[in-house]
XYZ file of C-alpha atoms in Angstrom:
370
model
C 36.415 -63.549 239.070
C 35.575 -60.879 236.485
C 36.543 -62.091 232.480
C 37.933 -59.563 230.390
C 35.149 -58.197 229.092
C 33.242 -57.419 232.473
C 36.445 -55.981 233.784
C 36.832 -53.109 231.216
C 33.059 -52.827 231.900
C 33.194 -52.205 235.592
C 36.187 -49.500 235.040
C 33.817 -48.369 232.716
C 30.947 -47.600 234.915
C 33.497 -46.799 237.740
C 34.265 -43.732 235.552
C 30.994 -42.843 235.004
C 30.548 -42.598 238.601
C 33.013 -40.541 239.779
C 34.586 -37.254 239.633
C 38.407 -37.403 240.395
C 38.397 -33.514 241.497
C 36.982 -34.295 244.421
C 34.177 -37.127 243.202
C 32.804 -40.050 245.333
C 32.497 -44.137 243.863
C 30.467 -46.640 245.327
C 32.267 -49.673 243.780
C 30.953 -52.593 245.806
C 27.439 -53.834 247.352
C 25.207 -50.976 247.530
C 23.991 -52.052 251.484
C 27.772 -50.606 251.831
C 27.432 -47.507 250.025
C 28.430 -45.443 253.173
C 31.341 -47.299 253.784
C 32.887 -47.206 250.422
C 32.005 -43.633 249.797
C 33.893 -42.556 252.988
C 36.864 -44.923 252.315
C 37.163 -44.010 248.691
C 36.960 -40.077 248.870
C 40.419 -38.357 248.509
C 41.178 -34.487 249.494
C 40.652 -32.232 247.219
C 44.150 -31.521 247.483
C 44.901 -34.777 246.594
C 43.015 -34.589 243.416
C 44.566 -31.652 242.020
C 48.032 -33.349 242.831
C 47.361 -35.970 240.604
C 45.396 -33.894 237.698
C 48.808 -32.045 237.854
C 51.011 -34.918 237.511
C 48.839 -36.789 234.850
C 49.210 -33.599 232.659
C 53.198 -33.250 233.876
C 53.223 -36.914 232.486
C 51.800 -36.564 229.126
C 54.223 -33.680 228.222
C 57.021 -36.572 228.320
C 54.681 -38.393 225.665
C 57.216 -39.245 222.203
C 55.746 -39.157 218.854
C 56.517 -43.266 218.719
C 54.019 -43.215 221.758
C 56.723 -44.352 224.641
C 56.207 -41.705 228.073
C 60.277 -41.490 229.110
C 62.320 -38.698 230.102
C 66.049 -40.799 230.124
C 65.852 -44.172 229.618
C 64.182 -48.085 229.676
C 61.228 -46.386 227.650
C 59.238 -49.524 227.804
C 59.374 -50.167 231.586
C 58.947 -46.493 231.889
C 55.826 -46.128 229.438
C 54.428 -49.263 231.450
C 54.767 -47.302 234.753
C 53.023 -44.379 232.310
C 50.228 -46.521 231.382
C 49.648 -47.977 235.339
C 49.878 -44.380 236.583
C 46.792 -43.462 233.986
C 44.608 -46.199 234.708
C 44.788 -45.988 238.320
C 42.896 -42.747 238.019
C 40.009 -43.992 235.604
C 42.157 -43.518 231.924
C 40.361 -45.948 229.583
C 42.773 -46.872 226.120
C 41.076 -44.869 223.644
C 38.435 -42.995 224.586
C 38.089 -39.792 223.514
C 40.166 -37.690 225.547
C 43.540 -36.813 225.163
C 44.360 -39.308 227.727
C 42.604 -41.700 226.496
C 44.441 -41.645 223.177
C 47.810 -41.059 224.534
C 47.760 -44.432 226.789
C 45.807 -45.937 223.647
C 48.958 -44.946 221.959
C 51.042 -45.616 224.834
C 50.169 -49.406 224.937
C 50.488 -49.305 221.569
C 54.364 -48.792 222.018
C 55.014 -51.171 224.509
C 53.255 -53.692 222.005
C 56.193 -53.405 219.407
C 57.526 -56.786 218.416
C 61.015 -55.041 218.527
C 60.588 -54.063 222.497
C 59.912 -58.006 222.677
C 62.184 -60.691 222.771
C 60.923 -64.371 223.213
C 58.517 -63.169 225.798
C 61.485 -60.856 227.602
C 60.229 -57.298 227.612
C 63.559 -56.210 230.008
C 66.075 -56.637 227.351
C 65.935 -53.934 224.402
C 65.236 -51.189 226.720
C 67.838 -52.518 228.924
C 65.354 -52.490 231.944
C 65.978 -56.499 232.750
C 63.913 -58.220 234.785
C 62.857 -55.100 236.587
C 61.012 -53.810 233.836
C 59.645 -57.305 232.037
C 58.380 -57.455 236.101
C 56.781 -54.086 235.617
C 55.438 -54.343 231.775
C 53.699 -57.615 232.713
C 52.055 -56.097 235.515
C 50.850 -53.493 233.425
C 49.492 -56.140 230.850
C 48.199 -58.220 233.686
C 45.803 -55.177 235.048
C 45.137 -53.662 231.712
C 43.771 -57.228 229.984
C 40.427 -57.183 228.668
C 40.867 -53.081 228.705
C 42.276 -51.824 225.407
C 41.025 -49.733 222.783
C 39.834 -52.585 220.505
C 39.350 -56.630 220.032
C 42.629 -56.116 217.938
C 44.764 -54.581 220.896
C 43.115 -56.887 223.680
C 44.283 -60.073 221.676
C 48.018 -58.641 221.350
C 47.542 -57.753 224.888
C 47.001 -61.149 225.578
C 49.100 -63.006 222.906
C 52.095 -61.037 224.606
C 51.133 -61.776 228.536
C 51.008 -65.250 228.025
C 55.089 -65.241 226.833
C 55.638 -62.711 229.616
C 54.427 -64.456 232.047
C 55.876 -68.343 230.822
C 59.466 -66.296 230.616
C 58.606 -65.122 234.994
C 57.740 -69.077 235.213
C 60.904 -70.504 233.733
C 62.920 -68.453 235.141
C 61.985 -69.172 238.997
C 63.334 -72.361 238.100
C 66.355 -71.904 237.537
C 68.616 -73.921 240.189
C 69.679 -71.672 242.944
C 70.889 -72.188 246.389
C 67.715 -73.487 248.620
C 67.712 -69.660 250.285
C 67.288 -67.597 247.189
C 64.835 -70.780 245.454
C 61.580 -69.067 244.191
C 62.831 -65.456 243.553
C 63.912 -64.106 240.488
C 67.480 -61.598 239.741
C 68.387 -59.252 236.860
C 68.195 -61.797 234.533
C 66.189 -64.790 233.207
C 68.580 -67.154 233.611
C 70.237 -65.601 236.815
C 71.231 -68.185 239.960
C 70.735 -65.696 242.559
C 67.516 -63.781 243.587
C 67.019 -60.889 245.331
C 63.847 -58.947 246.977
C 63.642 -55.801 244.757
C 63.302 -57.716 241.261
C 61.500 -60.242 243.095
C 58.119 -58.674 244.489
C 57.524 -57.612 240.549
C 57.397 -60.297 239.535
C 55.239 -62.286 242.252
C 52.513 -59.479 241.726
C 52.486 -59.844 238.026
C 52.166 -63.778 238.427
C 49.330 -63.177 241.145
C 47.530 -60.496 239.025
C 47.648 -62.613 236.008
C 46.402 -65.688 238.143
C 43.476 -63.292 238.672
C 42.637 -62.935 235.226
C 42.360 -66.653 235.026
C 45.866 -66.784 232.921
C 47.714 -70.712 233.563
C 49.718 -69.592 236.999
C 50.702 -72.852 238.740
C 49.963 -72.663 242.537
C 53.266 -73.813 243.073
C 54.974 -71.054 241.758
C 52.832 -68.758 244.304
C 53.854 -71.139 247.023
C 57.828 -71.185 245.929
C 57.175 -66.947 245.766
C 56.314 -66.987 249.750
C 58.432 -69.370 250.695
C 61.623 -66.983 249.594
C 59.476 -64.229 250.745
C 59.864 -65.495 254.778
C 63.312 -66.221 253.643
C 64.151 -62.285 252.931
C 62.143 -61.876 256.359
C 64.595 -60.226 258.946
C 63.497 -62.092 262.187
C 63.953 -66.281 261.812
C 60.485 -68.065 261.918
C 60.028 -71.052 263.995
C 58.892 -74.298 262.517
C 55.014 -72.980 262.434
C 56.437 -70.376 260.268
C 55.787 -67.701 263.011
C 58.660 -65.082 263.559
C 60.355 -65.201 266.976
C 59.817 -61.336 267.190
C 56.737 -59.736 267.003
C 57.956 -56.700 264.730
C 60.106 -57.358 261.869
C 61.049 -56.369 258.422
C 62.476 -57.571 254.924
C 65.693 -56.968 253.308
C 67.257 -57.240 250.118
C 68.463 -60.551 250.202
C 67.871 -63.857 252.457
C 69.927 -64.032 255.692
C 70.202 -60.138 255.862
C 68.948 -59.238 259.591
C 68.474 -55.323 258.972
C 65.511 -54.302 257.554
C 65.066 -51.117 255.419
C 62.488 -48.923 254.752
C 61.468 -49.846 251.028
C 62.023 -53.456 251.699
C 59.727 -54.135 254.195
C 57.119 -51.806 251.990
C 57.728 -54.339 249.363
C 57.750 -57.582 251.032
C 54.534 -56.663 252.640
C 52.721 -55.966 249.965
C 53.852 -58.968 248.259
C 53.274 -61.218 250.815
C 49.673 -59.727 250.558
C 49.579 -59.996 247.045
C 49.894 -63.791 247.523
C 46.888 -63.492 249.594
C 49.109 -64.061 253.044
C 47.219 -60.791 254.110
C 47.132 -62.522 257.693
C 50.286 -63.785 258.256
C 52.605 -62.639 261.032
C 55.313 -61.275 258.770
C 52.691 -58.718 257.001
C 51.166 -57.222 260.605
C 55.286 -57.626 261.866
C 55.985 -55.755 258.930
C 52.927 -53.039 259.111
C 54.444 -52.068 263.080
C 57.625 -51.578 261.856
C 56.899 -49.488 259.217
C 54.302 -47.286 261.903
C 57.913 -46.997 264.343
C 60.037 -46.150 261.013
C 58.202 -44.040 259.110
C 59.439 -42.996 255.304
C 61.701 -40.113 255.137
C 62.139 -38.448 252.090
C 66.131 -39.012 252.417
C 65.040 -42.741 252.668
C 66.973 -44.930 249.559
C 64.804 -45.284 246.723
C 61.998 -43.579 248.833
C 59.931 -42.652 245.598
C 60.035 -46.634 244.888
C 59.167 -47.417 248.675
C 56.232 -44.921 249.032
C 54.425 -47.278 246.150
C 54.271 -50.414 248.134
C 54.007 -48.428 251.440
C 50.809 -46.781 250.264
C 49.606 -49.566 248.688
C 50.393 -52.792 251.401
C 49.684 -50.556 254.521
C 46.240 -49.386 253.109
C 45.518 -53.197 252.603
C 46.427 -54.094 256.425
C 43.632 -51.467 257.543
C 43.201 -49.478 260.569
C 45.958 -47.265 262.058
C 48.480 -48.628 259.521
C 46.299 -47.288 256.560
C 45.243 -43.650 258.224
C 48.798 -43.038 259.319
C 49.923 -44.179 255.942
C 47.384 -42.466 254.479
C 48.403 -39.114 256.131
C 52.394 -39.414 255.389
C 51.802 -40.228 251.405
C 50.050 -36.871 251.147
C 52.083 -35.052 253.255
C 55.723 -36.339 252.028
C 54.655 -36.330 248.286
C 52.665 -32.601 248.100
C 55.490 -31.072 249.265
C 58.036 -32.753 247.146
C 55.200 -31.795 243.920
C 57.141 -29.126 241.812
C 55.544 -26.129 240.112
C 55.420 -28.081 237.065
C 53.257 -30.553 238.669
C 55.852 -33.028 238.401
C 58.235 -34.605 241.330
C 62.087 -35.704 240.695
C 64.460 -36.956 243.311
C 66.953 -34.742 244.264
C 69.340 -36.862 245.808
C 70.346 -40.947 245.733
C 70.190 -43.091 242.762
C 66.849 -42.556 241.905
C 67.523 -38.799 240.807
C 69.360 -40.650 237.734
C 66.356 -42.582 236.719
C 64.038 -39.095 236.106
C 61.166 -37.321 236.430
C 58.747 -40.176 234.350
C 60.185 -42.391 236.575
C 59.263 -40.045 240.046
C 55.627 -38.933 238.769
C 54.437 -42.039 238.155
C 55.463 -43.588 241.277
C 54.008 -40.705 242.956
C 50.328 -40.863 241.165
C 50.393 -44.277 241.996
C 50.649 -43.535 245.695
C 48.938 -41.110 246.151
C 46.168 -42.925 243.435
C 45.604 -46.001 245.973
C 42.508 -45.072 247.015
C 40.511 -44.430 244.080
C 40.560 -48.591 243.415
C 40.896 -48.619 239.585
C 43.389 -50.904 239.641
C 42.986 -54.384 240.183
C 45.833 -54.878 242.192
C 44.933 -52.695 244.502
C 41.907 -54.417 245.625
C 42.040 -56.731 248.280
């Protein structure tokens, strides 16, 4: 496990390394050099996609630092900041990115966009966005422009993530026990708020930030709950391909869904279990559709849990993500949904979802890495 200082060095040097138009990383032993430069090159195409959307980004930069278009600026400048350092942006160096996610962070920071630890309730973003913001925290610790902004970082992670704690909780019917709603103190749980929440818990457990194993456990267990095919007493679905839905007891799976239970069930380190590779072959027979609900939101956990199973699931994966999201890229170099509820939500909203897609495979971010 990398402390907080070696982290922000290895992005370091994994900048100097590369080239995003088009540049090749070796991130990991050197005997497998070959290996990880073939795995982490992206198309040139690819590159200039993001290049476009980074810039498309930073033109919805406010002079108080947030990155939003409509509204929940904080979980909106936390997607921001996430979209930047998945392509090498460092807080602070001297770029123009590098000062506009220095002052980026800085906004999300405010005491006012905190309450007790709650980062979902001034921007009106709920447990979605304190989900997102302390995922953002989680991968960017031990990364900011200065001793000064690491120690906020921290001081303001460690409430975040007690508030994730204490509210899994709560007392809730044994089905929906160890997920989390749209609010703190909610009695219900559903899949969508949930899976934020479990990967900012497992990426702060990665830091080496208090996570009690227990709450990873309770996270999995209502994981198989929201599973769509019932598991027999070894925990092994009775059908060999099989989704997730939105809330336990639900036996129709949906696109975005099973991209998201996946991926957390991998973030808990299940990267094994039935219900991931039950999950991957139903994804490979449904394939996302960009008239799928909320199919900017699904295409982040698609990209990112089916490059993590490997094999057929990440090449075809691979392929789709490019091909569904450069051809929804505007002129602009920005994307926007055109139809659903997400076209309400904006164009910050769709571009960063999009970078961080189509971003998987350049391994910045923690998270990403197996």
């Amino acid at each position: 496990m990398m402390d907080h200082r070696s982290r922000r060095q290895f992005l370091s040097l994994l900048c100097a390394g590369s080239v995003l138009a088009g540049g090749r990383t070796s991130v990991r032993n050197p005997l497998q050099a070959d290996e990880d430069l073939e795995n982490l090159y992206v198309p040139d195409a690819v590159d200039r996609a993001v290049q476009r959307g980074v810039d498309s980004l930073l033109h919805h930069q406010n002079d108080d630092g947030s990155i939003t278009d409509r509204r929940h600026a904080t979980a909106m400048t936390s997607l921001s900041i996430m979209a930047l350092a998945s392509v090498g942006v460092i807080s602070g160096e001297d770029s123009p990115r590098g000062r506009a996610m220095h002052r980026a962070i800085e906004f999300v920071l405010t005491p006012r966009n905190q309450s007790d630890g709650y980062f979902g309730r001034q921007d009106g973003s709920r447990m979605y966005g304190h989900g997102i913001t302390t995922l953002m925290l989680t991968e960017i610790l031990g990364m900011g422009s200065s001793i000064d902004q690491n120690e906020r970082i921290h001081q303001s992670l460690d409430a975040a993530i007690k508030l994730i704690l204490k509210s899994q909780l709560v007392s809730k019917p044994k089905n929906l026990t160890g997920g989390w709603r749209y609010t703190p103190d909610a009695r219900d749980s559903d899949l969508s708020v949930s899976v934020w929440q479990v990967m900012a818990l497992r990426s702060a457990k990665n830091d080496g930030l208090d996570v009690p194993v227990d709450a990873i456990n309770k996270a999995v267990a209502y994981l198989e709950n929201s599973y769509t095919s019932p598991l027999d007493q070894r925990g092994v679905p009775r059908e060999p391909i099989g989704g997730f839905a939105y809330t336990p007891g639900t036996r129709h799976p949906s696109f975005t869904m099973t991209a998201a239970g996946m991926l957390a069930m991998q973030t808990c380190g299940r990267y094994d279990s039935p219900l991931v590779s039950g999950a991957a072959k139903w994804l490979l027979e449904n394939p996302p559709r960009n008239n799928d609900r909320f199919f900017f939101y699904g295409m982040y956990y698609y990209a990112q849990g089916m490059h993590q199973v490997g094999g057929e699931a990440a090449e075809t994966a691979k392929r789709l993500t490019n091909e569904l999201l450069l051809r929804l890229q505007s002129q602009g170099g920005h994307w926007i949904s055109v139809e659903g509820e997400e076209q309400n939500i904006g164009i910050v909203y769709a571009t960063t979802l999009a970078i961080l897609s189509l971003g998987v495979r350049y391994h910045y971010l923690p998270i990403y890495q197996r």
